[in-house]
Coordinates of C-alpha atoms in Angstrom, one line a residue:
Chain A
M1 CA 0.1 0.5 -0.2
T2 CA 2.6 2.5 1.1
R3 CA 4.6 1.4 -1.9
W4 CA 1.7 2.8 -4.2
L5 CA 1.4 5.6 -2.7
L6 CA 4.9 6.5 -3.1
L7 CA 4.2 5.5 -6.3
F8 CA 1.1 8.0 -7.6
I9 CA 3.0 11.4 -5.2
L10 CA 6.6 10.3 -7.5
G11 CA 4.0 10.5 -10.4
V12 CA 2.2 13.8 -9.9
I13 CA 5.6 14.9 -8.9
A14 CA 7.1 13.3 -12.1
I15 CA 4.4 15.0 -14.4
L16 CA 4.5 18.4 -12.7
M17 CA 8.5 18.9 -13.2
V18 CA 7.7 17.1 -16.9
S19 CA 4.7 19.0 -18.4
P20 CA 6.0 22.2 -19.1
L21 CA 8.2 20.9 -21.5
I22 CA 6.2 18.4 -22.8
L23 CA 4.0 21.6 -23.5
T24 CA 6.8 23.6 -25.1
V25 CA 7.9 20.6 -27.3
F26 CA 3.5 20.4 -28.6
T27 CA 3.8 23.9 -28.8
S28 CA 6.9 24.6 -31.1
L29 CA 5.7 21.3 -33.3
K30 CA 2.2 22.5 -34.0
P31 CA 1.6 24.9 -37.3
T32 CA -0.2 28.6 -35.9
T33 CA -3.4 28.0 -36.8
E34 CA -3.2 25.2 -34.1
L35 CA -2.4 27.3 -31.2
V36 CA -6.2 28.0 -31.1
N37 CA -6.3 24.4 -29.6
P38 CA -5.9 23.5 -25.8
P39 CA -1.8 23.9 -25.5
W40 CA -1.8 20.2 -23.7
A41 CA -3.5 19.1 -27.3
P42 CA -0.3 17.4 -28.9
P43 CA 0.0 18.7 -32.6
V44 CA -1.9 17.6 -35.7
N45 CA 0.2 17.8 -38.4
L46 CA 4.0 18.1 -37.5
T47 CA 6.1 20.9 -38.8
F48 CA 9.5 21.8 -38.1
E49 CA 8.9 25.7 -39.5
H50 CA 9.4 27.3 -36.4
Y51 CA 12.5 25.6 -35.8
V52 CA 14.0 26.8 -39.5
R53 CA 12.9 30.2 -38.9
V54 CA 14.7 30.8 -35.2
W55 CA 17.5 29.0 -36.6
T56 CA 17.9 31.0 -39.9
E57 CA 15.9 34.6 -39.3
G58 CA 15.3 34.9 -35.3
G59 CA 19.5 34.2 -35.6
F60 CA 19.6 31.6 -33.3
S61 CA 22.8 29.5 -35.6
R62 CA 24.8 32.8 -34.2
Y63 CA 23.5 32.5 -30.7
F64 CA 24.7 28.7 -30.1
F65 CA 27.7 29.2 -31.7
N66 CA 28.5 32.1 -29.0
T67 CA 26.9 30.0 -26.4
L68 CA 28.8 27.2 -27.5
V69 CA 32.1 29.2 -27.3
I70 CA 31.2 30.7 -24.1
S71 CA 29.8 27.6 -22.2
T72 CA 33.1 25.4 -23.7
V73 CA 35.9 27.6 -22.6
D74 CA 34.5 28.3 -19.3
A75 CA 34.2 24.6 -18.2
V76 CA 37.4 23.7 -19.6
V77 CA 39.2 26.7 -17.8
M78 CA 37.1 26.3 -15.1
I79 CA 38.4 23.2 -14.7
V80 CA 42.3 23.7 -15.3
I81 CA 41.6 26.6 -12.1
A82 CA 39.7 25.1 -9.9
S83 CA 41.5 22.0 -9.5
L84 CA 44.4 23.5 -9.5
A85 CA 43.6 26.1 -6.9
A86 CA 42.4 23.1 -4.9
Y87 CA 45.2 21.0 -5.4
A88 CA 47.1 23.3 -3.4
M89 CA 44.7 23.9 -0.3
V90 CA 44.8 20.4 0.4
F91 CA 48.6 18.9 -0.6
M92 CA 50.5 22.9 -0.1
E93 CA 51.1 23.8 2.7
F94 CA 52.0 27.5 2.3
R95 CA 51.8 30.9 3.1
F96 CA 48.4 33.1 4.0
K97 CA 46.5 29.1 3.3
L98 CA 43.7 30.2 5.9
L99 CA 43.4 33.0 4.4
L100 CA 42.7 32.5 0.8
Q101 CA 40.6 29.3 2.1
I102 CA 38.3 32.1 3.8
L103 CA 38.5 34.5 0.4
F104 CA 37.2 31.3 -1.6
L105 CA 34.9 31.1 1.4
I106 CA 33.4 34.6 1.1
G107 CA 33.2 34.2 -2.2
L108 CA 31.1 31.0 -2.0
M109 CA 28.1 33.2 -0.2
I110 CA 28.1 36.9 -2.2
P111 CA 24.9 36.6 -5.3
V112 CA 25.8 37.7 -8.5
T113 CA 22.8 40.2 -7.8
A114 CA 24.7 42.5 -5.1
I115 CA 28.2 42.9 -6.7
V116 CA 26.5 42.8 -10.6
L117 CA 27.1 47.0 -11.0
P118 CA 30.8 47.1 -9.3
L119 CA 31.3 43.8 -12.1
F120 CA 29.7 45.7 -14.9
Q121 CA 31.7 48.5 -14.1
I122 CA 35.2 46.8 -13.7
V123 CA 34.1 44.8 -17.1
R124 CA 34.1 49.0 -18.7
G125 CA 37.4 49.1 -17.5
F126 CA 39.6 46.9 -18.5
G127 CA 36.9 47.4 -22.2
L128 CA 36.1 44.0 -22.8
L129 CA 32.3 44.6 -22.9
N130 CA 30.9 43.5 -26.0
T131 CA 33.5 40.4 -25.6
H132 CA 33.3 36.8 -25.1
L133 CA 36.2 37.3 -22.9
G134 CA 34.5 40.0 -21.1
V135 CA 31.6 37.5 -19.9
I136 CA 34.5 34.2 -19.9
L137 CA 36.2 36.4 -17.2
A138 CA 33.0 37.3 -15.3
D139 CA 32.0 33.8 -15.4
L140 CA 35.1 32.2 -13.8
A141 CA 35.5 35.1 -11.6
L142 CA 31.8 34.2 -10.2
A143 CA 31.9 30.6 -9.7
V144 CA 35.1 29.5 -9.3
S145 CA 35.0 29.5 -5.6
V146 CA 31.6 27.0 -5.8
F147 CA 34.4 24.2 -7.6
V148 CA 37.7 25.4 -5.4
F149 CA 35.5 23.4 -2.6
M150 CA 33.9 20.9 -5.0
F151 CA 36.9 20.0 -6.2
S152 CA 38.7 20.2 -2.6
S153 CA 36.0 17.8 -1.1
Y154 CA 37.5 15.6 -4.0
F155 CA 41.1 15.8 -3.5
V156 CA 40.5 15.6 0.3
G157 CA 39.3 12.1 0.1
V158 CA 42.5 10.5 -2.4
P159 CA 45.0 9.4 0.2
K160 CA 47.7 11.1 1.8
A161 CA 49.8 8.3 1.0
L162 CA 49.4 8.9 -2.5
H163 CA 50.8 12.5 -3.1
E164 CA 53.8 11.4 -0.7
A165 CA 54.2 7.9 -3.0
A166 CA 55.0 10.4 -5.5
R167 CA 57.1 12.8 -4.2
I168 CA 59.6 9.6 -3.2
D169 CA 59.0 8.7 -6.5
G170 CA 60.3 11.9 -7.6
A171 CA 57.4 13.5 -8.9
T172 CA 57.3 17.6 -9.0
E173 CA 53.8 18.9 -7.4
F174 CA 52.9 19.4 -10.9
Q175 CA 53.1 16.4 -12.0
I176 CA 51.7 15.1 -9.0
Y177 CA 49.0 16.9 -9.9
R178 CA 48.8 15.8 -14.0
R179 CA 50.1 12.1 -13.5
V180 CA 48.5 10.6 -10.3
V181 CA 45.4 12.8 -9.4
M182 CA 43.6 14.1 -12.0
P183 CA 43.2 10.4 -13.5
I184 CA 41.6 9.9 -10.4
A185 CA 39.2 12.8 -10.2
T186 CA 37.3 12.2 -13.2
P187 CA 33.9 12.6 -11.7
A188 CA 35.0 15.8 -10.0
V189 CA 36.2 16.8 -13.5
V190 CA 33.0 15.5 -15.1
T191 CA 30.8 17.2 -12.3
T192 CA 32.3 20.5 -13.2
A193 CA 32.4 20.4 -16.6
L194 CA 28.6 19.5 -16.6
L195 CA 27.7 22.8 -13.8
E196 CA 30.1 25.4 -15.2
F197 CA 28.4 24.4 -18.8
L198 CA 25.0 24.7 -17.6
W199 CA 25.3 27.4 -15.9
S200 CA 27.2 29.2 -18.6
W201 CA 24.5 28.3 -21.2
N202 CA 21.2 29.0 -19.1
D203 CA 22.9 32.4 -17.5
L204 CA 20.5 35.8 -18.9
L205 CA 21.8 38.2 -16.3
L206 CA 25.3 38.8 -16.8
R207 CA 25.4 37.9 -21.0
L208 CA 22.3 40.8 -21.0
L209 CA 24.8 43.1 -18.9
L210 CA 28.2 42.9 -20.3
M211 CA 26.9 42.1 -24.2
T212 CA 24.6 44.4 -25.3
R213 CA 25.3 43.8 -29.5
D214 CA 23.4 41.2 -31.3
E215 CA 26.2 39.4 -32.7
M216 CA 27.6 39.0 -29.8
R217 CA 24.6 37.6 -28.0
T218 CA 23.7 34.0 -26.8
L219 CA 20.9 32.0 -27.0
S220 CA 19.5 33.1 -23.3
V221 CA 19.2 36.5 -24.8
G222 CA 17.9 35.7 -27.9
L223 CA 15.0 34.5 -26.4
L224 CA 14.1 37.7 -24.7
N225 CA 13.9 38.4 -29.2
F226 CA 10.5 36.6 -29.1
Q227 CA 8.7 38.5 -26.3
G228 CA 7.4 42.3 -27.0
T229 CA 6.1 44.1 -24.5
M230 CA 2.5 44.1 -25.7
T231 CA 2.8 40.8 -28.3
R232 CA 4.8 36.9 -27.4
D233 CA 5.2 34.5 -30.9
V234 CA 4.9 31.6 -28.5
T235 CA 5.7 29.5 -31.0
G236 CA 9.4 31.4 -32.0
L237 CA 9.7 31.3 -28.4
S238 CA 8.4 27.9 -27.9
S239 CA 11.5 26.6 -30.9
G240 CA 14.1 28.8 -29.0
T241 CA 13.6 26.8 -26.2
V242 CA 14.1 23.8 -27.3
I243 CA 16.9 23.6 -29.0
M244 CA 18.5 26.2 -25.6
A245 CA 17.5 22.6 -23.8
I246 CA 18.8 19.6 -25.5
P247 CA 22.4 20.6 -25.6
V248 CA 22.2 20.0 -22.3
V249 CA 19.7 17.7 -21.7
L250 CA 22.0 15.3 -24.2
L251 CA 25.4 15.8 -22.1
F252 CA 23.4 15.2 -19.1
L253 CA 22.1 12.4 -20.0
F254 CA 25.5 11.0 -21.7
F255 CA 27.6 12.2 -18.0
Q256 CA 24.8 11.1 -15.8
R257 CA 26.8 8.3 -14.0
H258 CA 29.7 10.6 -13.2
F259 CA 28.1 13.3 -12.5
V260 CA 26.2 11.5 -9.8
R261 CA 29.5 10.3 -8.2
G262 CA 31.0 13.7 -8.6
M263 CA 27.5 15.4 -6.8
T264 CA 28.1 12.6 -3.6
A265 CA 31.8 12.4 -3.3
G266 CA 32.7 12.1 0.4
A267 CA 29.1 11.7 1.2
V268 CA 30.5 8.1 2.9
K269 CA 34.0 6.9 3.0
Chain B
M1 CA 73.6 2.8 -1.6
A2 CA 75.1 4.7 1.0
G3 CA 74.8 4.1 5.3
V4 CA 73.0 6.6 7.4
D5 CA 73.6 9.0 10.0
L6 CA 71.3 10.6 12.3
I7 CA 72.9 12.7 15.0
N8 CA 71.0 14.7 17.8
L9 CA 68.3 14.9 15.6
S10 CA 64.9 16.0 16.9
K11 CA 61.6 17.1 16.1
A12 CA 59.2 18.6 17.3
Y13 CA 55.4 19.7 16.2
G14 CA 55.3 23.9 17.0
D15 CA 56.2 23.8 20.8
T16 CA 55.9 19.9 21.8
E17 CA 58.6 18.2 21.1
V18 CA 58.5 14.1 20.1
L19 CA 61.5 12.9 19.0
H20 CA 64.7 13.9 21.3
D21 CA 68.3 13.6 20.6
I22 CA 68.3 10.5 18.4
N23 CA 72.5 9.4 18.0
L24 CA 72.7 6.4 15.5
S25 CA 74.8 5.6 13.0
I26 CA 73.0 3.4 10.5
A27 CA 75.6 1.4 8.5
D28 CA 75.7 0.6 4.3
G29 CA 74.5 -2.7 3.7
E30 CA 72.7 -3.0 6.9
F31 CA 69.1 -4.1 7.9
I32 CA 67.8 -2.0 10.7
V33 CA 64.8 -2.5 12.0
F34 CA 62.5 0.7 14.3
V35 CA 60.3 -1.1 17.2
G36 CA 58.3 0.8 19.7
P37 CA 54.5 0.9 20.6
S38 CA 52.1 3.4 18.9
G39 CA 52.9 6.9 18.9
C40 CA 56.7 6.2 20.2
G41 CA 57.7 8.0 16.9
K42 CA 59.7 5.5 14.9
S43 CA 57.0 6.5 11.9
T44 CA 58.5 10.2 12.2
L45 CA 61.9 9.1 12.2
L46 CA 61.1 7.2 8.8
R47 CA 59.6 10.4 7.7
M48 CA 62.4 12.4 8.1
I49 CA 65.0 10.2 6.5
A50 CA 62.3 10.0 3.4
G51 CA 61.6 13.4 3.6
L52 CA 58.5 13.8 4.4
E53 CA 58.8 15.7 7.3
K54 CA 61.2 18.6 8.3
V55 CA 63.5 17.8 10.5
T56 CA 63.5 20.8 13.1
G57 CA 67.0 20.0 15.3
G58 CA 70.3 17.9 14.5
D59 CA 71.9 16.8 11.2
L60 CA 70.5 14.1 9.1
M61 CA 73.2 12.4 6.0
I62 CA 72.2 10.0 3.8
G63 CA 75.7 8.9 2.7
D64 CA 78.1 11.6 2.7
A65 CA 75.3 14.5 2.1
R66 CA 73.3 16.4 4.4
A67 CA 69.9 15.9 4.3
N68 CA 67.5 18.0 6.1
D69 CA 67.0 20.3 3.6
L70 CA 66.7 17.7 0.3
S71 CA 63.4 17.3 -1.0
P72 CA 62.6 13.3 -0.9
R73 CA 63.0 12.8 -4.6
K74 CA 66.7 14.5 -4.4
R75 CA 68.0 11.8 -1.6
N76 CA 68.2 9.1 -3.8
I77 CA 65.6 6.6 -1.7
A78 CA 62.5 4.5 -1.8
M79 CA 59.5 3.8 0.6
V80 CA 57.1 1.2 1.1
F81 CA 54.2 2.5 2.2
Q82 CA 51.7 0.4 4.8
S83 CA 48.1 1.6 2.4
Y84 CA 51.1 -0.1 -0.3
A85 CA 50.3 3.8 -2.2
L86 CA 50.0 2.4 -5.4
Y87 CA 48.7 4.9 -8.3
P88 CA 44.6 3.3 -9.1
Q89 CA 44.9 4.4 -12.6
M90 CA 48.1 3.2 -13.2
T91 CA 48.7 -0.7 -14.5
V92 CA 51.1 -2.9 -12.4
A93 CA 53.4 -2.4 -15.0
E94 CA 53.2 1.8 -15.5
N95 CA 53.2 1.9 -11.1
M96 CA 56.5 0.4 -10.8
G97 CA 58.3 2.0 -13.6
F98 CA 56.9 5.9 -12.4
S99 CA 59.6 6.9 -11.1
L100 CA 61.6 6.2 -14.1
S101 CA 59.4 7.6 -16.6
L102 CA 59.7 10.6 -14.2
E103 CA 63.2 10.7 -15.1
R104 CA 62.5 10.6 -19.0
R105 CA 65.0 7.2 -19.3
P106 CA 64.4 5.4 -22.5
K107 CA 61.5 2.9 -22.5
D108 CA 62.8 -0.2 -23.9
E109 CA 65.2 0.5 -20.5
I110 CA 62.1 0.9 -18.2
A111 CA 61.2 -2.0 -19.8
K112 CA 63.7 -3.9 -18.7
K113 CA 64.4 -3.1 -15.7
V114 CA 60.2 -3.6 -14.9
Q115 CA 60.5 -6.7 -16.1
E116 CA 63.9 -8.1 -14.3
A117 CA 61.7 -6.8 -11.1
A118 CA 58.4 -8.4 -11.8
E119 CA 60.4 -12.0 -12.5
T120 CA 62.6 -11.2 -8.4
L121 CA 59.2 -10.5 -7.3
K122 CA 56.7 -13.2 -9.0
L123 CA 54.6 -10.5 -10.9
G124 CA 55.6 -11.7 -14.4
P125 CA 51.9 -12.3 -15.2
Y126 CA 50.3 -9.6 -13.4
L127 CA 52.2 -7.1 -14.5
D128 CA 48.9 -5.5 -17.0
R129 CA 46.2 -5.5 -14.4
K130 CA 45.6 -2.4 -12.3
P131 CA 46.1 -2.9 -8.6
G132 CA 42.6 -3.0 -8.2
Q133 CA 42.7 -6.6 -9.3
L134 CA 45.2 -7.3 -7.5
S135 CA 45.2 -9.6 -3.6
G136 CA 47.1 -7.6 -0.4
G137 CA 49.9 -9.9 -1.1
Q138 CA 50.6 -9.2 -5.0
R139 CA 49.5 -5.3 -4.3
Q140 CA 52.4 -5.7 -1.4
R141 CA 54.4 -6.8 -3.5
V142 CA 54.3 -3.6 -6.5
A143 CA 54.7 -1.2 -3.5
I144 CA 58.3 -3.5 -3.4
G145 CA 58.6 -3.5 -7.3
R146 CA 58.2 -0.2 -7.6
A147 CA 60.9 0.3 -4.5
I148 CA 63.3 -2.0 -6.5
V149 CA 63.1 -0.8 -9.9
R150 CA 65.1 2.7 -8.7
Q151 CA 67.6 0.9 -7.7
P152 CA 67.9 3.6 -4.3
Q153 CA 70.5 3.7 -1.7
V154 CA 68.1 3.5 1.6
F155 CA 64.8 1.2 1.1
L156 CA 62.2 2.5 3.7
L157 CA 59.3 0.7 4.6
D158 CA 57.0 1.5 6.7
E159 CA 55.1 -1.7 8.7
P160 CA 54.4 -2.8 5.5
L161 CA 53.4 -6.1 6.4
S162 CA 50.4 -5.1 9.0
N163 CA 47.8 -5.2 6.0
L164 CA 48.5 -8.9 5.2
D165 CA 47.1 -12.1 7.1
A166 CA 48.9 -14.1 9.1
A167 CA 50.1 -16.5 7.1
L168 CA 50.7 -13.5 4.3
R169 CA 53.0 -11.7 6.7
S170 CA 55.0 -14.2 7.6
E171 CA 55.7 -15.0 3.8
T172 CA 56.7 -11.9 2.7
R173 CA 58.7 -11.3 5.7
V174 CA 60.8 -14.2 4.4
E175 CA 60.4 -12.8 0.7
I176 CA 61.9 -9.4 2.2
S177 CA 64.9 -10.9 4.0
E178 CA 65.9 -12.7 1.2
L179 CA 65.8 -9.6 -0.8
H180 CA 67.9 -7.7 1.8
Q181 CA 70.1 -10.4 1.4
R182 CA 70.2 -10.5 -2.3
M183 CA 70.7 -6.6 -2.9
K184 CA 73.0 -5.5 0.4
T185 CA 70.9 -2.4 0.4
T186 CA 70.5 -0.6 3.5
M187 CA 66.7 -1.2 4.4
I188 CA 64.8 0.4 7.6
Y189 CA 61.8 -0.9 8.5
V190 CA 59.5 -0.4 10.9
T191 CA 56.9 -2.5 12.5
H192 CA 55.2 -2.2 16.5
D193 CA 55.0 -6.0 15.9
Q194 CA 58.6 -7.9 17.6
V195 CA 58.4 -10.9 16.2
E196 CA 59.2 -9.0 12.4
A197 CA 62.2 -6.8 14.0
M198 CA 63.9 -10.4 15.8
T199 CA 63.5 -12.0 12.6
M200 CA 65.1 -9.6 9.3
A201 CA 66.9 -7.2 11.7
D202 CA 70.6 -6.7 11.8
R203 CA 70.3 -4.5 14.6
I204 CA 66.6 -3.1 16.5
V205 CA 66.2 0.3 17.1
V206 CA 63.6 0.2 20.7
L207 CA 61.8 3.2 20.6
N208 CA 59.8 4.7 23.0
G209 CA 57.8 8.3 24.3
G210 CA 60.2 9.6 21.6
Y211 CA 63.2 8.5 22.9
I212 CA 65.8 5.7 22.0
E213 CA 66.1 3.0 24.6
Q214 CA 68.0 0.4 22.6
V215 CA 70.2 -0.4 19.8
G216 CA 71.5 -3.7 19.0
G217 CA 71.8 -7.3 17.8
P218 CA 67.8 -9.0 18.7
M219 CA 69.7 -11.7 21.1
E220 CA 71.5 -8.8 22.3
L221 CA 68.0 -7.2 23.6
Y222 CA 66.8 -10.0 24.1
N223 CA 69.7 -10.9 26.6
T224 CA 70.8 -8.2 28.0
P225 CA 67.8 -5.8 27.7
A226 CA 69.2 -2.0 28.7
T227 CA 65.8 -0.9 30.2
E228 CA 62.9 -2.7 31.8
F229 CA 60.1 -1.4 28.5
V230 CA 62.8 -3.3 26.4
A231 CA 62.8 -6.3 28.8
G232 CA 59.0 -6.4 28.2
F233 CA 58.3 -5.2 24.6
I234 CA 61.1 -8.0 23.1
G235 CA 60.1 -11.4 23.2
S236 CA 56.8 -13.1 23.2
P237 CA 55.0 -14.1 25.4
K238 CA 56.3 -10.8 27.1
M239 CA 58.3 -11.0 30.4
N240 CA 57.2 -11.1 33.7
F241 CA 57.2 -8.6 36.5
I242 CA 57.4 -8.9 39.7
K243 CA 57.7 -6.4 42.1
G244 CA 57.4 -7.5 46.0
R245 CA 58.7 -9.4 48.2
F246 CA 59.8 -11.9 45.7
A247 CA 61.7 -8.7 43.9
E248 CA 63.1 -7.3 47.8
A249 CA 64.4 -10.5 48.2
V250 CA 67.4 -10.4 45.7
G251 CA 67.5 -7.1 46.0
A252 CA 65.3 -5.7 43.4
K253 CA 62.5 -2.9 42.9
T254 CA 61.5 -5.2 39.7
L255 CA 62.1 -8.8 38.9
G256 CA 61.9 -9.3 35.5
V257 CA 61.5 -13.4 34.3
R258 CA 60.7 -15.3 31.3
P259 CA 57.9 -17.4 30.0
E260 CA 60.2 -19.7 29.2
H261 CA 62.8 -19.3 32.0
F262 CA 60.8 -20.9 34.2
T263 CA 60.7 -24.6 35.3
I264 CA 57.8 -26.0 37.1
G265 CA 58.7 -28.6 39.9
S266 CA 58.6 -28.1 44.3
G267 CA 61.5 -27.4 46.2
D268 CA 62.9 -24.7 48.6
N269 CA 62.6 -21.4 45.9
S270 CA 60.0 -22.3 44.4
W271 CA 57.2 -20.4 44.1
E272 CA 53.8 -21.6 44.3
G273 CA 50.9 -20.4 42.7
R274 CA 47.1 -21.9 40.7
V275 CA 46.8 -22.1 36.9
T276 CA 43.6 -20.1 35.9
L277 CA 44.7 -20.3 32.3
V278 CA 46.6 -23.3 30.1
E279 CA 47.0 -22.1 26.0
R280 CA 48.7 -26.0 23.8
L281 CA 50.3 -24.4 20.3
G282 CA 51.1 -27.8 20.2
H283 CA 54.9 -27.1 20.4
D284 CA 54.9 -25.7 23.4
T285 CA 52.0 -25.0 26.7
I286 CA 51.8 -21.7 27.9
L287 CA 50.2 -21.6 31.1
Y288 CA 49.0 -18.7 32.9
V289 CA 49.6 -18.9 36.9
K290 CA 48.1 -16.9 40.0
V291 CA 51.1 -16.8 42.0
P292 CA 50.0 -15.1 46.1
D293 CA 52.0 -11.3 45.8
A294 CA 53.6 -12.2 42.6
G295 CA 50.5 -11.7 40.2
V296 CA 49.7 -13.9 37.1
L297 CA 52.9 -14.7 35.2
T298 CA 52.8 -16.3 32.6
V299 CA 55.2 -19.5 31.7
S300 CA 55.9 -21.0 28.6
L301 CA 56.3 -24.7 28.6
N302 CA 57.9 -26.5 25.5
G303 CA 56.3 -29.5 24.4
Q304 CA 53.2 -30.6 25.4
H305 CA 52.7 -30.7 29.1
Q306 CA 48.9 -31.8 30.6
Q307 CA 48.3 -29.4 33.4
Q308 CA 44.8 -28.1 33.6
V309 CA 42.9 -25.0 34.8
G310 CA 42.9 -25.3 38.8
D311 CA 46.0 -27.4 39.4
I312 CA 48.8 -26.1 42.0
V313 CA 51.9 -25.8 40.3
H314 CA 55.5 -25.0 41.3
L315 CA 57.5 -22.6 39.5
R316 CA 61.0 -22.3 39.9
P317 CA 63.1 -19.6 38.1
K318 CA 66.1 -20.2 36.4
A319 CA 68.6 -18.1 38.5
E320 CA 71.1 -17.5 35.3
F321 CA 68.1 -16.1 33.4
I322 CA 66.8 -13.5 36.1
H323 CA 66.5 -9.7 35.1
K324 CA 66.4 -7.0 38.1
F325 CA 65.8 -3.9 37.9
N326 CA 66.2 -0.6 39.9
D327 CA 63.7 1.9 41.0
S328 CA 64.3 3.7 37.3
G329 CA 63.7 -0.1 35.5
R330 CA 67.6 0.4 34.5
P331 CA 69.3 -3.1 35.0
I332 CA 71.3 -4.3 38.8
A333 CA 74.6 -5.4 37.7
A334 CA 74.8 -9.4 38.2

């Protein structure tokens, strides 16, 4: 009985979670004439015309490329800098280590919206407005604390003896990082790559603020094109949303196993 | 190959000194064992020689060079860890050849040295396996192989057998001894197991509370312990310590009698007691005998004996093997 009740509750939650996505997919595949039908009615005459329109006329091919570049660079660079910083925090002794740890901790606590104006001034001061580099640097700076913390929790689980054995074998700190520690940190690497990619892919605020020129825009900002003050292009918005969601969903499905392992790292011995 | 000299060596963490004024000269090619109870500083001392702990006082010489400030990789040492510390993502061959690959040695030279070490340690069939696919004993042999391949000046072994089961432990003990005889490299071995120390060492260093209690050959430590602590630590079952009237009768604060140095039989100087427990090992029979004013004494009799729990026995310590200690735990000369 309890099992059935549990299944029912889980079923209801699953439907609630997935229904907006299904409605969006339905809307994106309907001809404009079918929009008068209830939104939960599946499309009668399937059409991909809205996808073509959004991709070409809507400029999504350009936005997609911009988003892909920014998110990929974000993810790759984040893995490198966060893992290097975490390695130093966990395996090395140096002056002001505690101070640095406190600074990283503070970084975890500050919401982006609280520092968005000074951030804008800094990026403008460096002449990086309307550049991918400006957004990438801002992304990295704002999220690095989270990933240093995550890599640190993973590295703490790496036996100290392994690090010591490598030192005795004659490895430098960088060789230990690259050849001993990183190869066994795959779950943390995958989790960082996915989360940073996802955050960067979905972020609206920084992109809206730091990149005003159309050719520099990303998908999240591009979606706003389909929404005016008085009108809304529902099919365009839906198709754009699906285009934006597909890569992330695929990535997550592909790396799900590693991702879960990374998120639970250090939970139990 | 090289000897190791510890000159007034000390180690402190903040204000707390954990090793005090250690002086020891380890000869080239010697097999020396650091032994002592948990927390005595034996592993810390080994890690200082390895370069994994900073020396806070005195001098550490490896060969003719002062090694206090040398990084581990410049000391030309190899270490076998208690936890094996094998690189899980590498195969057995890669683990063993890792140090040589860091030195950018040619691949065929690395392969040849790994192969030689693998043959010595009977690891040939496992070279392509990952550590996770090996048993505990095989992993320990890989860890030893990783050390051999480097041909270091000094081998350091930190309780390498403590994760193995009893049978494998004695087997590996013999293998390490044979390896030392073949290689003639200086080996420094840390253990808390005095049986390992007695069976493997050329010389044993007994540590207690951060001080060296005694340094000597296994039989020297067994026959003429320098302190009450060494007398109790070396030997299994451990020495009986008797205070009170029995000790005072021979002019000592404490009387030490090893379990195997009792005979059973009545007589003028025998001590009467009741058997409280009997352990029959086949080659030996161990009796626990409660003697008034002496406590429970352990008696080891060679061969098989018929005593039962509750029997009254008369113990007679062999006079020539009695150890007498004064108030400070030092032996009283006969």
